[in-house]
Amino acid sequence: MCLWGSIHEKLPGVFATDAAENARIVATGELRLGTADGSRHQCHLFRSDELRELLGATGWDLLALSASNCLSPVWGSLFDEIHADSTKWAALLDMEVEATAATGALDAGTHLIALIRRPLRTNGDSALIAAE
């Protein structure tokens, strides 16, 4: 889950939560059960740079990083109207795909999606790919 995009989507609940608790969540990214407006989630909320750094430390290759639900999560009944119109829905999906891949929008989505690849492992002159 993404810190800033989740705050954006859940802003009314964020302000229903104690200010000190919100500051702790923003500083650490750690969301505890029941702390944020009765949250049923316990997870780490990532910033895109933080996820990029974590994945880089694994030795795996980061091929792409994208947001999820960047444009659409807070529109309520307007979202339902757009969904009911196939032309508008297709246009929104096209915009969502483009927006979620934009570097400036990475932290605006509710989730982050990483495409990673395990690097080739070498043994002498031959390259081996370990299957998992």
XYZ file of N, CA and C in Angstrom:
396
model
N 0.840 -1.174 0.000
C 0.000 0.000 0.000
C 0.882 1.233 0.000
N 0.360 2.301 -0.550
C 1.110 3.551 -0.686
C 0.632 4.556 0.372
N 1.564 5.174 1.076
C 1.244 6.101 2.150
C 0.377 7.266 1.684
N 0.870 8.046 0.733
C 0.169 9.279 0.358
C -1.129 8.997 -0.375
N -1.161 8.000 -1.231
C -2.395 7.668 -1.930
C -3.462 7.145 -0.984
N -3.043 6.380 0.027
C -3.994 5.878 1.017
C -4.544 7.011 1.866
N -3.684 7.943 2.240
C -4.154 9.121 2.981
C -5.147 9.898 2.127
N -4.843 10.068 0.854
C -5.741 10.782 -0.048
C -7.108 10.113 -0.109
N -7.121 8.798 -0.269
C -8.381 8.071 -0.381
C -9.165 8.090 0.930
N -8.481 8.019 2.043
C -9.131 7.888 3.351
C -9.065 9.170 4.176
N -8.981 10.328 3.530
C -8.772 11.588 4.244
C -9.779 11.843 5.363
N -11.082 11.616 5.171
C -11.994 11.833 6.311
C -11.628 10.981 7.530
N -11.251 9.735 7.311
C -10.834 8.869 8.411
C -9.520 9.306 9.023
N -8.640 9.840 8.193
C -7.362 10.338 8.697
C -7.612 11.443 9.715
N -8.500 12.369 9.394
C -8.755 13.475 10.311
C -9.644 13.086 11.477
N -10.225 11.900 11.435
C -10.971 11.380 12.579
C -10.031 10.671 13.557
N -8.774 10.535 13.169
C -7.753 9.871 13.978
C -6.942 10.922 14.717
N -6.481 10.588 15.888
C -5.667 11.474 16.709
C -4.465 12.016 15.921
N -4.192 13.303 16.054
C -3.112 13.954 15.306
C -1.753 13.324 15.591
N -1.504 12.958 16.836
C -0.214 12.337 17.176
C -0.088 10.970 16.502
N -1.187 10.218 16.441
C -1.167 8.919 15.771
C -0.937 9.094 14.274
N -1.587 10.101 13.676
C -1.355 10.383 12.257
C 0.102 10.730 12.002
N 0.686 11.540 12.869
C 2.095 11.918 12.705
C 2.990 10.686 12.777
N 2.664 9.750 13.683
C 3.441 8.524 13.808
C 3.326 7.681 12.542
N 2.105 7.566 12.009
C 1.894 6.783 10.788
C 2.664 7.396 9.622
N 2.583 8.706 9.467
C 3.299 9.378 8.374
C 4.807 9.216 8.543
N 5.308 9.327 9.765
C 6.753 9.223 9.995
C 7.282 7.818 9.773
N 6.516 6.806 10.169
C 7.010 5.431 10.118
C 6.434 4.605 8.974
N 5.245 4.980 8.502
C 4.544 4.180 7.506
C 3.834 2.984 8.109
N 3.939 2.811 9.417
C 3.366 1.643 10.079
C 1.917 1.900 10.482
N 1.016 1.146 9.894
C -0.404 1.224 10.215
C -0.748 0.028 11.090
N -1.301 0.307 12.250
C -1.659 -0.749 13.199
C -3.157 -0.984 13.161
N -3.560 -2.168 13.519
C -4.980 -2.496 13.577
C -5.720 -1.517 14.482
N -6.805 -0.962 13.977
C -7.673 -0.124 14.777
C -7.180 1.272 15.080
N -5.987 1.643 14.633
C -5.462 2.957 15.015
C -5.973 4.086 14.141
N -6.212 3.821 12.897
C -6.645 4.879 11.979
C -8.126 4.686 11.671
N -8.967 5.382 12.406
C -10.415 5.309 12.190
C -10.913 3.865 12.164
N -10.455 3.068 13.128
C -10.901 1.679 13.212
C -10.348 0.791 12.110
N -9.179 1.101 11.593
C -8.590 0.350 10.492
C -8.549 -1.141 10.771
N -8.872 -1.908 9.734
C -8.763 -3.360 9.811
C -7.467 -3.823 9.153
N -6.604 -2.880 8.835
C -5.332 -3.205 8.192
C -4.196 -3.066 9.196
N -3.248 -3.940 9.073
C -1.972 -3.794 9.746
C -0.928 -4.023 8.673
N -0.247 -2.962 8.311
C 0.697 -3.072 7.205
C 1.662 -1.903 7.227
N 2.616 -1.978 6.332
C 3.520 -0.855 6.113
C 3.033 -0.108 4.886
N 2.882 1.199 5.020
C 2.487 2.060 3.910
C 3.769 2.652 3.319
N 4.048 2.319 2.077
C 5.301 2.719 1.434
C 5.189 4.055 0.720
N 6.281 4.757 0.695
C 6.497 5.842 -0.262
C 7.203 5.180 -1.448
N 7.027 5.711 -2.651
C 7.621 5.051 -3.819
C 9.144 4.972 -3.726
N 9.801 6.016 -3.237
C 11.262 5.983 -3.110
C 11.706 4.904 -2.125
N 10.932 4.733 -1.069
C 11.255 3.725 -0.068
C 11.145 2.313 -0.655
N 10.084 2.063 -1.424
C 9.924 0.755 -2.049
C 11.028 0.515 -3.074
N 11.355 1.535 -3.841
C 12.429 1.436 -4.831
C 13.754 1.064 -4.137
N 14.038 1.712 -3.004
C 15.270 1.438 -2.256
C 15.260 0.017 -1.693
N 14.129 -0.405 -1.144
C 14.024 -1.752 -0.590
C 14.246 -2.803 -1.674
N 13.611 -2.625 -2.815
C 13.776 -3.584 -3.903
C 15.195 -3.566 -4.445
N 15.816 -2.395 -4.495
C 17.202 -2.294 -4.948
C 18.157 -3.062 -4.046
N 17.849 -3.091 -2.765
C 18.712 -3.787 -1.804
C 18.621 -5.307 -1.939
N 17.614 -5.811 -2.634
C 17.459 -7.264 -2.790
C 18.393 -7.835 -3.843
N 18.906 -6.975 -4.714
C 19.732 -7.455 -5.815
C 18.922 -7.820 -7.044
N 17.612 -7.719 -6.944
C 16.751 -7.990 -8.093
C 16.679 -6.730 -8.950
N 16.340 -6.885 -10.217
C 16.237 -5.754 -11.132
C 14.820 -5.208 -11.112
N 14.672 -3.920 -10.839
C 13.374 -3.266 -10.889
C 13.131 -2.835 -12.332
N 12.166 -3.445 -12.974
C 11.877 -3.164 -14.382
C 10.878 -2.031 -14.531
N 9.916 -1.950 -13.624
C 8.904 -0.891 -13.693
C 8.260 -0.727 -12.329
N 7.841 0.499 -12.041
C 7.112 0.802 -10.826
C 5.919 1.642 -11.226
N 4.758 1.261 -10.734
C 3.527 1.926 -11.126
C 2.638 2.103 -9.905
N 1.768 3.101 -9.974
C 0.746 3.291 -8.949
C -0.486 2.489 -9.343
N -1.380 2.329 -8.415
C -2.669 1.709 -8.676
C -3.735 2.622 -8.082
N -4.852 2.778 -8.790
C -5.939 3.642 -8.320
C -5.475 5.076 -8.093
N -4.887 5.638 -9.086
C -4.368 6.994 -8.983
C -5.457 8.048 -9.175
N -6.267 7.904 -10.208
C -7.267 8.919 -10.535
C -8.643 8.650 -9.944
N -8.969 7.413 -9.695
C -10.370 7.049 -9.501
C -10.890 6.785 -8.095
N -10.100 6.687 -7.048
C -10.655 6.132 -5.812
C -11.620 7.013 -5.017
N -11.710 8.301 -5.263
C -12.495 9.162 -4.372
C -13.687 9.852 -5.043
N -14.100 9.382 -6.199
C -15.118 10.119 -6.944
C -16.554 9.688 -6.678
N -16.780 8.665 -5.875
C -18.122 8.289 -5.443
C -19.116 8.091 -6.566
N -20.235 8.821 -6.517
C -21.313 8.628 -7.489
C -20.887 9.027 -8.902
N -19.987 9.985 -9.048
C -19.499 10.343 -10.385
C -18.785 9.144 -11.003
N -18.044 8.417 -10.194
C -17.366 7.215 -10.674
C -18.392 6.207 -11.201
N -19.498 6.045 -10.499
C -20.561 5.135 -10.941
C -21.145 5.572 -12.281
N -21.318 6.876 -12.469
C -21.840 7.399 -13.733
C -20.860 7.138 -14.878
N -19.590 7.344 -14.622
C -18.572 7.085 -15.637
C -18.551 5.599 -15.981
N -18.645 4.752 -14.983
C -18.629 3.307 -15.194
C -19.821 2.854 -16.039
N -20.948 3.528 -15.912
C -22.154 3.159 -16.660
C -22.073 3.537 -18.142
N -21.156 4.416 -18.503
C -20.999 4.868 -19.885
C -19.726 4.225 -20.447
N -19.863 3.282 -21.374
C -18.708 2.519 -21.850
C -17.631 3.392 -22.489
N -18.022 4.468 -23.161
C -17.029 5.359 -23.774
C -16.239 6.096 -22.701
N -16.939 6.643 -21.712
C -16.252 7.343 -20.623
C -15.401 6.373 -19.803
N -15.932 5.168 -19.585
C -15.194 4.167 -18.816
C -13.887 3.799 -19.511
N -13.947 3.571 -20.809
C -12.729 3.238 -21.569
C -11.730 4.387 -21.503
N -12.224 5.618 -21.608
C -11.341 6.787 -21.534
C -10.697 6.887 -20.156
N -11.468 6.651 -19.100
C -10.914 6.699 -17.747
C -9.849 5.624 -17.563
N -10.109 4.417 -18.041
C -9.118 3.354 -17.917
C -7.830 3.707 -18.652
N -7.952 4.279 -19.837
C -6.763 4.703 -20.586
C -5.989 5.765 -19.804
N -6.706 6.734 -19.247
C -6.043 7.784 -18.468
C -5.416 7.208 -17.201
N -6.116 6.272 -16.561
C -5.599 5.655 -15.331
C -4.295 4.919 -15.619
N -4.256 4.165 -16.704
C -3.038 3.429 -17.067
C -1.884 4.400 -17.306
N -2.141 5.464 -18.018
C -1.080 6.436 -18.288
C -0.655 7.163 -17.014
N -1.630 7.582 -16.225
C -1.322 8.332 -14.996
C -0.542 7.475 -14.006
N -0.929 6.224 -13.840
C -0.280 5.387 -12.833
C 1.174 5.075 -13.160
N 1.543 5.211 -14.423
C 2.934 4.979 -14.815
C 3.775 6.248 -14.756
N 3.142 7.398 -14.589
C 3.862 8.673 -14.545
C 4.630 8.792 -13.231
N 5.890 9.156 -13.320
C 6.732 9.272 -12.127
C 6.093 10.156 -11.069
N 5.526 11.261 -11.469
C 4.928 12.193 -10.509
C 3.676 11.680 -9.839
N 3.096 10.615 -10.347
C 1.858 10.076 -9.781
C 2.085 8.834 -8.925
N 3.300 8.366 -8.824
C 3.548 7.110 -8.117
C 3.010 7.128 -6.687
N 3.182 8.216 -5.981
C 2.740 8.276 -4.592
C 1.282 8.695 -4.451
N 0.580 8.906 -5.555
C -0.823 9.320 -5.505
C -1.781 8.140 -5.533
N -1.316 6.977 -5.911
C -2.181 5.799 -5.960
C -2.289 5.133 -4.600
N -3.309 4.306 -4.435
C -3.497 3.627 -3.154
C -2.519 2.475 -2.958
N -1.993 1.948 -4.048
C -1.035 0.842 -3.980
C 0.095 1.100 -4.966
N 1.206 0.422 -4.752
C 2.332 0.455 -5.671
C 2.510 -0.947 -6.247
N 2.813 -1.002 -7.531
C 3.019 -2.268 -8.214
C 4.432 -2.256 -8.793
N 5.206 -3.250 -8.430
C 6.586 -3.344 -8.917
C 6.730 -4.570 -9.805
N 7.366 -4.373 -10.924
C 7.734 -5.474 -11.808
C 9.228 -5.678 -11.616
N 9.588 -6.846 -11.095
C 10.994 -7.121 -10.806
C 11.428 -8.409 -11.490
N 12.731 -8.530 -11.683
C 13.300 -9.729 -12.308
C 14.524 -10.140 -11.514
N 14.596 -11.436 -11.282
C 15.776 -11.968 -10.620
C 16.922 -11.927 -11.621
N 18.066 -11.416 -11.215
C 19.209 -11.398 -12.136
C 19.707 -12.812 -12.416
N 20.333 -12.972 -13.553
C 20.939 -14.255 -13.883
C 22.026 -14.572 -12.872
N 22.078 -15.821 -12.487
C 23.147 -16.262 -11.599
C 24.150 -17.019 -12.442
N 25.382 -16.742 -12.221
C 26.401 -17.405 -13.035
C 27.173 -18.413 -12.206
N 27.573 -19.465 -12.889
C 28.393 -20.511 -12.290
C 29.461 -20.830 -13.329
N 30.624 -20.263 -13.147
C 31.671 -20.419 -14.160
C 31.303 -19.664 -15.412
N 31.345 -20.333 -16.545
C 31.039 -19.691 -17.816
C 29.574 -19.795 -18.204
N 28.787 -20.581 -17.479
C 27.402 -20.764 -17.872
C 26.456 -19.979 -16.965
N 25.429 -19.423 -17.547
C 24.432 -18.677 -16.781
C 23.312 -19.616 -16.370
N 22.932 -19.540 -15.118
C 21.866 -20.382 -14.601
C 20.736 -19.508 -14.104
N 19.526 -19.929 -14.348
C 18.373 -19.254 -13.771
C 17.748 -20.231 -12.782
N 17.716 -19.858 -11.538
C 17.136 -20.730 -10.520
C 15.622 -20.600 -10.555
N 14.934 -21.699 -10.594
C 13.465 -21.681 -10.615
C 12.952 -21.764 -9.196
N 11.894 -21.018 -8.958
C 11.236 -21.079 -7.644
C 9.797 -21.394 -7.838
